Every structure is written in C-alpha cells, then in structure tokens.
Amino acid sequence: MKNRKKHVLACAHKLFIEKGFQASSIQDILDESGIAKGTFYNYFSSKNELLISLFKTLYAEMEKERNDLLIGEDPSDINIFIKQFELQMETNRANKLISLFEEVIFINDSELKDFIQKSQLRMLRWVHQRFLEIFGEEKQDYLWDCAIMYLGILNHGIRYYTMTHDKKLDIHKVVQYSVNRLVKIVEDVSESGEVLVEAESMARWVPLAGEKELPLPHAIAHAVNDLKKNLFGEPEHDRLSELLDFIKEELSGEKSCPPRRFLVESAMVSLKEDKAFVAKVGTNWTRLQELVEMYIKSDNR
C-alpha cells in the first residue's frame, strides 16, 4: 500500500475514534490528512469503502501477529490459543474496533454488510480450525457447534463483565473463563453425539481459511493432491486416485467444454461411500467437499 494511502487511513481511523464513523465527514478526513478530494477518490469510492480498507489493514496485521505466536509451538497446546485470543482482543481494544464495528453494523450498505458478515464467518472458521488442532479430528463433527458456543460465551462475557466492572475489561480472565467452559462443552457434546450445525451446512457459508487468494480450480487441485498423499498404491486406492484425478481435471478450468457437473457429483458420492477413506483423511475430505460445492455454485450463476 502506498504511504500516502496508509496516511489517509491512519488519519481517518483517528477521526473515527474521536468523533465516530458517522459523525466524521469526508471533508473532515480531507482536512485531517491534508489531501485533496480528487486524491481521496483515487483511493476510495466512498467513506464506507475507506472503512472496509481500514478494517482489512488492521485485521491483516493482527492475523500475522496472531499466527506468529504459533511459530515453533505445538498447535494443540490450548495455552497458545489463549495467548492468540488475548492478543486479538488487545488489538481490538487498542484500535477501538469493537465500538467502531458496533457503530456501523446497522448501516444500510450492502458492501459493508457483506464485509461484516464475511469477517464474522472468517473468525468462526479460524476458531473451528484451531479447535481441530487442539481437540483432534475425531471430534470434528462437533467442533462447529463448539466454535459457535465459544464465541457466544466470550462475546456475552465481555459485554456483561464490562457492564458490571465500570467498563473495565480483564481480558485474560474473560478468555481463560470462556476457554475453561469450552473444554467441558467439547467433552459433553462429543459424548452425547448431538450435532446442531452440520459441517456440510457450514461449507456453504464459511470462507475457506488459507485459500481465499487461490482461484477455485487451483484450490481444488491442492486439496486433491493432499488427499492423494493418503493413498499408497493398494488396488482399492487406485480407484480412489482415479476419481480424485477426474475431479481435478474436470474442474481445472482448462478444458474447452464446461465441467460435467453430474459426473463430478457422482465421483464425489463414490468417494464418500468409502467410509474407511473418508475417516482416514478427515478434514482434507471436508475441504474438498466445500471447494467442489463452491465451484458448482459459482458455475451455476
């Protein structure tokens, strides 16, 4: 990002914190940053687009710092997850993101609403992925529910803790309490066998972590290659390998004719029917299902 554009974002952020988003006009931003109106519109089409760019910039910085906490650490260590979430909450507090987020959440702007929804789902996806690493793939059927409940406990805990403590938030206490409750919840739901939100349903709504920059055909090819790593040349595995290669080729985007959707869906059904294979590959299979569904859905438009 150009330094001048970053300067405009920093000035706008300062104004939004001091005056609020809706009370800050574009003219206020021009005066604060010392740029001309034409320069502003070279960078942003509207104040709402500037806000989205600001959120994206702050989230990207926070996510990098959050991921850095995992370097050299065991991803299954729940204490690392606690540190990651505390860092995230400290970042939100330092940048006044929660109050800013709450101010704009009801603005009637389709692009802003779409961004907010995707941001919430992106957070849910990250929590779910971390829970897979912490609690293991054998509990994967229950971890969407657990991720949803964890965020509910945390967000309501923050709200009512600050309300009853003179608006002072003990981040470590709230996160630690929420994680302690979560551990018990994971044990309880996995023992009960109850599932409220199925993984297949979430696949239609939640953006894929780590693959947002990849075109779908490339992401599908990566997913197929990851699945094939679990095949070791036995006769029954040759058939599975052929099905996976067919799906990758059919959805590669390099064929002159459109993908044969019914054949792809049939190949996916055949793979799913091999219970031993699906159980072995775990979340890699779920990832391929999500990607194929996204491809087919986008191809229908």
PDB file of C-alpha atoms in Angstrom, residues 18-153:
ATOM      1  CA  GLU A  18     -12.531  10.636  18.354  1.00  0.00           C
ATOM      2  CA  LYS A  19     -15.802  11.576  16.641  1.00  0.00           C
ATOM      3  CA  GLY A  20     -17.337   8.311  15.500  1.00  0.00           C
ATOM      4  CA  PHE A  21     -17.652   6.992  11.969  1.00  0.00           C
ATOM      5  CA  GLN A  22     -20.989   8.542  11.081  1.00  0.00           C
ATOM      6  CA  ALA A  23     -20.110  11.935  12.572  1.00  0.00           C
ATOM      7  CA  SER A  24     -16.871  12.106  10.543  1.00  0.00           C
ATOM      8  CA  SER A  25     -17.390  13.508   7.056  1.00  0.00           C
ATOM      9  CA  ILE A  26     -15.189  13.061   4.013  1.00  0.00           C
ATOM     10  CA  GLN A  27     -14.283  16.741   4.377  1.00  0.00           C
ATOM     11  CA  ASP A  28     -13.118  16.024   7.938  1.00  0.00           C
ATOM     12  CA  ILE A  29     -10.871  13.271   6.563  1.00  0.00           C
ATOM     13  CA  LEU A  30      -9.517  15.626   3.868  1.00  0.00           C
ATOM     14  CA  ASP A  31      -8.728  18.282   6.464  1.00  0.00           C
ATOM     15  CA  GLU A  32      -7.120  15.803   8.874  1.00  0.00           C
ATOM     16  CA  SER A  33      -4.970  14.108   6.235  1.00  0.00           C
ATOM     17  CA  GLY A  34      -4.185  17.205   4.151  1.00  0.00           C
ATOM     18  CA  ILE A  35      -5.184  15.721   0.807  1.00  0.00           C
ATOM     19  CA  ALA A  36      -7.434  16.957  -1.997  1.00  0.00           C
ATOM     20  CA  LYS A  37     -10.863  15.475  -2.686  1.00  0.00           C
ATOM     21  CA  GLY A  38      -9.651  14.088  -6.025  1.00  0.00           C
ATOM     22  CA  THR A  39      -6.828  12.243  -4.288  1.00  0.00           C
ATOM     23  CA  PHE A  40      -9.296  10.726  -1.825  1.00  0.00           C
ATOM     24  CA  TYR A  41     -11.463   9.380  -4.637  1.00  0.00           C
ATOM     25  CA  ASN A  42      -8.395   7.940  -6.351  1.00  0.00           C
ATOM     26  CA  TYR A  43      -8.030   5.713  -3.296  1.00  0.00           C
ATOM     27  CA  PHE A  44     -11.630   5.112  -2.210  1.00  0.00           C
ATOM     28  CA  SER A  45     -15.020   5.379  -3.891  1.00  0.00           C
ATOM     29  CA  SER A  46     -16.734   6.266  -0.592  1.00  0.00           C
ATOM     30  CA  LYS A  47     -16.265   6.626   3.145  1.00  0.00           C
ATOM     31  CA  ASN A  48     -17.673   3.102   3.547  1.00  0.00           C
ATOM     32  CA  GLU A  49     -15.016   1.704   1.212  1.00  0.00           C
ATOM     33  CA  LEU A  50     -12.356   3.506   3.246  1.00  0.00           C
ATOM     34  CA  LEU A  51     -13.725   1.880   6.393  1.00  0.00           C
ATOM     35  CA  ILE A  52     -13.577  -1.576   4.807  1.00  0.00           C
ATOM     36  CA  SER A  53      -9.981  -0.918   3.729  1.00  0.00           C
ATOM     37  CA  LEU A  54      -9.147   0.181   7.289  1.00  0.00           C
ATOM     38  CA  PHE A  55     -10.676  -2.968   8.775  1.00  0.00           C
ATOM     39  CA  LYS A  56      -8.807  -5.158   6.274  1.00  0.00           C
ATOM     40  CA  THR A  57      -5.493  -3.459   7.072  1.00  0.00           C
ATOM     41  CA  LEU A  58      -5.913  -3.813  10.838  1.00  0.00           C
ATOM     42  CA  TYR A  59      -7.161  -7.413  10.565  1.00  0.00           C
ATOM     43  CA  ALA A  60      -4.226  -8.418   8.340  1.00  0.00           C
ATOM     44  CA  GLU A  61      -1.728  -7.021  10.848  1.00  0.00           C
ATOM     45  CA  MET A  62      -3.497  -8.707  13.748  1.00  0.00           C
ATOM     46  CA  GLU A  63      -3.721 -12.074  11.955  1.00  0.00           C
ATOM     47  CA  LYS A  64       0.003 -12.013  11.185  1.00  0.00           C
ATOM     48  CA  GLU A  65       0.854 -11.330  14.837  1.00  0.00           C
ATOM     49  CA  ARG A  66      -1.615 -13.994  15.916  1.00  0.00           C
ATOM     50  CA  ASN A  67      -0.088 -16.566  13.569  1.00  0.00           C
ATOM     51  CA  ASP A  68       3.431 -15.622  14.673  1.00  0.00           C
ATOM     52  CA  LEU A  69       2.551 -16.871  18.167  1.00  0.00           C
ATOM     53  CA  LEU A  70       2.338 -20.399  16.715  1.00  0.00           C
ATOM     54  CA  ILE A  71       5.865 -20.389  15.285  1.00  0.00           C
ATOM     55  CA  GLY A  72       7.864 -23.125  16.980  1.00  0.00           C
ATOM     56  CA  GLU A  73       4.918 -24.045  19.225  1.00  0.00           C
ATOM     57  CA  ASP A  74       2.634 -27.064  19.435  1.00  0.00           C
ATOM     58  CA  PRO A  75      -0.684 -26.066  17.752  1.00  0.00           C
ATOM     59  CA  SER A  76      -2.534 -28.488  20.050  1.00  0.00           C
ATOM     60  CA  ASP A  77      -1.429 -26.506  23.123  1.00  0.00           C
ATOM     61  CA  ILE A  78      -4.583 -24.730  24.279  1.00  0.00           C
ATOM     62  CA  ASN A  79      -2.497 -22.136  26.116  1.00  0.00           C
ATOM     63  CA  ILE A  80      -1.216 -20.874  22.756  1.00  0.00           C
ATOM     64  CA  PHE A  81      -4.823 -20.443  21.625  1.00  0.00           C
ATOM     65  CA  ILE A  82      -5.495 -18.406  24.781  1.00  0.00           C
ATOM     66  CA  LYS A  83      -2.499 -16.164  24.007  1.00  0.00           C
ATOM     67  CA  GLN A  84      -3.692 -15.751  20.423  1.00  0.00           C
ATOM     68  CA  PHE A  85      -7.152 -14.713  21.514  1.00  0.00           C
ATOM     69  CA  GLU A  86      -5.823 -12.350  24.148  1.00  0.00           C
ATOM     70  CA  LEU A  87      -3.631 -10.701  21.507  1.00  0.00           C
ATOM     71  CA  GLN A  88      -6.629 -10.342  19.229  1.00  0.00           C
ATOM     72  CA  MET A  89      -8.713  -8.732  21.964  1.00  0.00           C
ATOM     73  CA  GLU A  90      -5.885  -6.403  22.943  1.00  0.00           C
ATOM     74  CA  THR A  91      -5.615  -5.339  19.285  1.00  0.00           C
ATOM     75  CA  ASN A  92      -9.351  -4.731  19.115  1.00  0.00           C
ATOM     76  CA  ARG A  93      -9.204  -2.656  22.290  1.00  0.00           C
ATOM     77  CA  ALA A  94      -6.160  -0.620  21.240  1.00  0.00           C
ATOM     78  CA  ASN A  95      -7.768   0.233  17.893  1.00  0.00           C
ATOM     79  CA  LYS A  96     -11.302   0.702  19.290  1.00  0.00           C
ATOM     80  CA  LEU A  97     -12.502  -1.843  16.736  1.00  0.00           C
ATOM     81  CA  ILE A  98     -15.421  -3.192  18.749  1.00  0.00           C
ATOM     82  CA  SER A  99     -17.048   0.212  19.264  1.00  0.00           C
ATOM     83  CA  LEU A 100     -16.425   1.105  15.621  1.00  0.00           C
ATOM     84  CA  PHE A 101     -17.804  -2.234  14.497  1.00  0.00           C
ATOM     85  CA  GLU A 102     -20.930  -1.800  16.624  1.00  0.00           C
ATOM     86  CA  GLU A 103     -21.495   1.691  15.240  1.00  0.00           C
ATOM     87  CA  VAL A 104     -21.530   0.596  11.601  1.00  0.00           C
ATOM     88  CA  ILE A 105     -23.127  -2.838  11.822  1.00  0.00           C
ATOM     89  CA  PHE A 106     -26.616  -1.499  11.118  1.00  0.00           C
ATOM     90  CA  ILE A 107     -25.682   0.895   8.308  1.00  0.00           C
ATOM     91  CA  ASN A 108     -27.752   0.086   5.237  1.00  0.00           C
ATOM     92  CA  ASP A 109     -24.905  -0.524   2.803  1.00  0.00           C
ATOM     93  CA  SER A 110     -24.787  -3.899   1.029  1.00  0.00           C
ATOM     94  CA  GLU A 111     -20.999  -3.937   0.541  1.00  0.00           C
ATOM     95  CA  LEU A 112     -20.362  -3.060   4.184  1.00  0.00           C
ATOM     96  CA  LYS A 113     -22.898  -5.630   5.414  1.00  0.00           C
ATOM     97  CA  ASP A 114     -21.314  -8.302   3.219  1.00  0.00           C
ATOM     98  CA  PHE A 115     -17.855  -7.453   4.546  1.00  0.00           C
ATOM     99  CA  ILE A 116     -19.046  -7.584   8.170  1.00  0.00           C
ATOM    100  CA  GLN A 117     -20.729 -10.948   7.663  1.00  0.00           C
ATOM    101  CA  LYS A 118     -17.663 -12.412   5.954  1.00  0.00           C
ATOM    102  CA  SER A 119     -15.429 -11.090   8.735  1.00  0.00           C
ATOM    103  CA  GLN A 120     -17.590 -12.789  11.364  1.00  0.00           C
ATOM    104  CA  LEU A 121     -17.564 -16.047   9.414  1.00  0.00           C
ATOM    105  CA  ARG A 122     -13.813 -15.788   8.878  1.00  0.00           C
ATOM    106  CA  MET A 123     -13.328 -15.547  12.643  1.00  0.00           C
ATOM    107  CA  LEU A 124     -15.598 -18.546  13.168  1.00  0.00           C
ATOM    108  CA  ARG A 125     -13.615 -20.525  10.611  1.00  0.00           C
ATOM    109  CA  TRP A 126     -10.319 -19.717  12.337  1.00  0.00           C
ATOM    110  CA  VAL A 127     -11.677 -20.769  15.748  1.00  0.00           C
ATOM    111  CA  HIS A 128     -13.001 -24.000  14.241  1.00  0.00           C
ATOM    112  CA  GLN A 129      -9.639 -24.760  12.621  1.00  0.00           C
ATOM    113  CA  ARG A 130      -7.783 -24.139  15.871  1.00  0.00           C
ATOM    114  CA  PHE A 131     -10.227 -26.409  17.712  1.00  0.00           C
ATOM    115  CA  LEU A 132      -9.455 -29.168  15.205  1.00  0.00           C
ATOM    116  CA  GLU A 133      -5.769 -28.794  16.047  1.00  0.00           C
ATOM    117  CA  ILE A 134      -6.429 -28.693  19.792  1.00  0.00           C
ATOM    118  CA  PHE A 135      -9.133 -31.336  20.239  1.00  0.00           C
ATOM    119  CA  GLY A 136      -8.368 -33.619  17.280  1.00  0.00           C
ATOM    120  CA  GLU A 137     -10.162 -34.621  14.109  1.00  0.00           C
ATOM    121  CA  GLU A 138     -12.015 -37.419  15.897  1.00  0.00           C
ATOM    122  CA  LYS A 139     -14.208 -34.654  17.379  1.00  0.00           C
ATOM    123  CA  GLN A 140     -14.606 -32.735  14.121  1.00  0.00           C
ATOM    124  CA  ASP A 141     -18.359 -33.418  13.851  1.00  0.00           C
ATOM    125  CA  TYR A 142     -18.964 -31.359  16.987  1.00  0.00           C
ATOM    126  CA  LEU A 143     -16.435 -28.550  16.636  1.00  0.00           C
ATOM    127  CA  TRP A 144     -18.543 -26.147  14.560  1.00  0.00           C
ATOM    128  CA  ASP A 145     -21.100 -26.164  17.373  1.00  0.00           C
ATOM    129  CA  CYS A 146     -18.295 -25.696  19.902  1.00  0.00           C
ATOM    130  CA  ALA A 147     -16.766 -22.786  17.970  1.00  0.00           C
ATOM    131  CA  ILE A 148     -20.164 -21.066  17.815  1.00  0.00           C
ATOM    132  CA  MET A 149     -20.772 -21.607  21.548  1.00  0.00           C
ATOM    133  CA  TYR A 150     -17.272 -20.422  22.482  1.00  0.00           C
ATOM    134  CA  LEU A 151     -17.700 -17.130  20.624  1.00  0.00           C
ATOM    135  CA  GLY A 152     -21.129 -16.701  22.192  1.00  0.00           C
ATOM    136  CA  ILE A 153     -19.781 -17.247  25.709  1.00  0.00           C
TER     137      ILE A 153
END
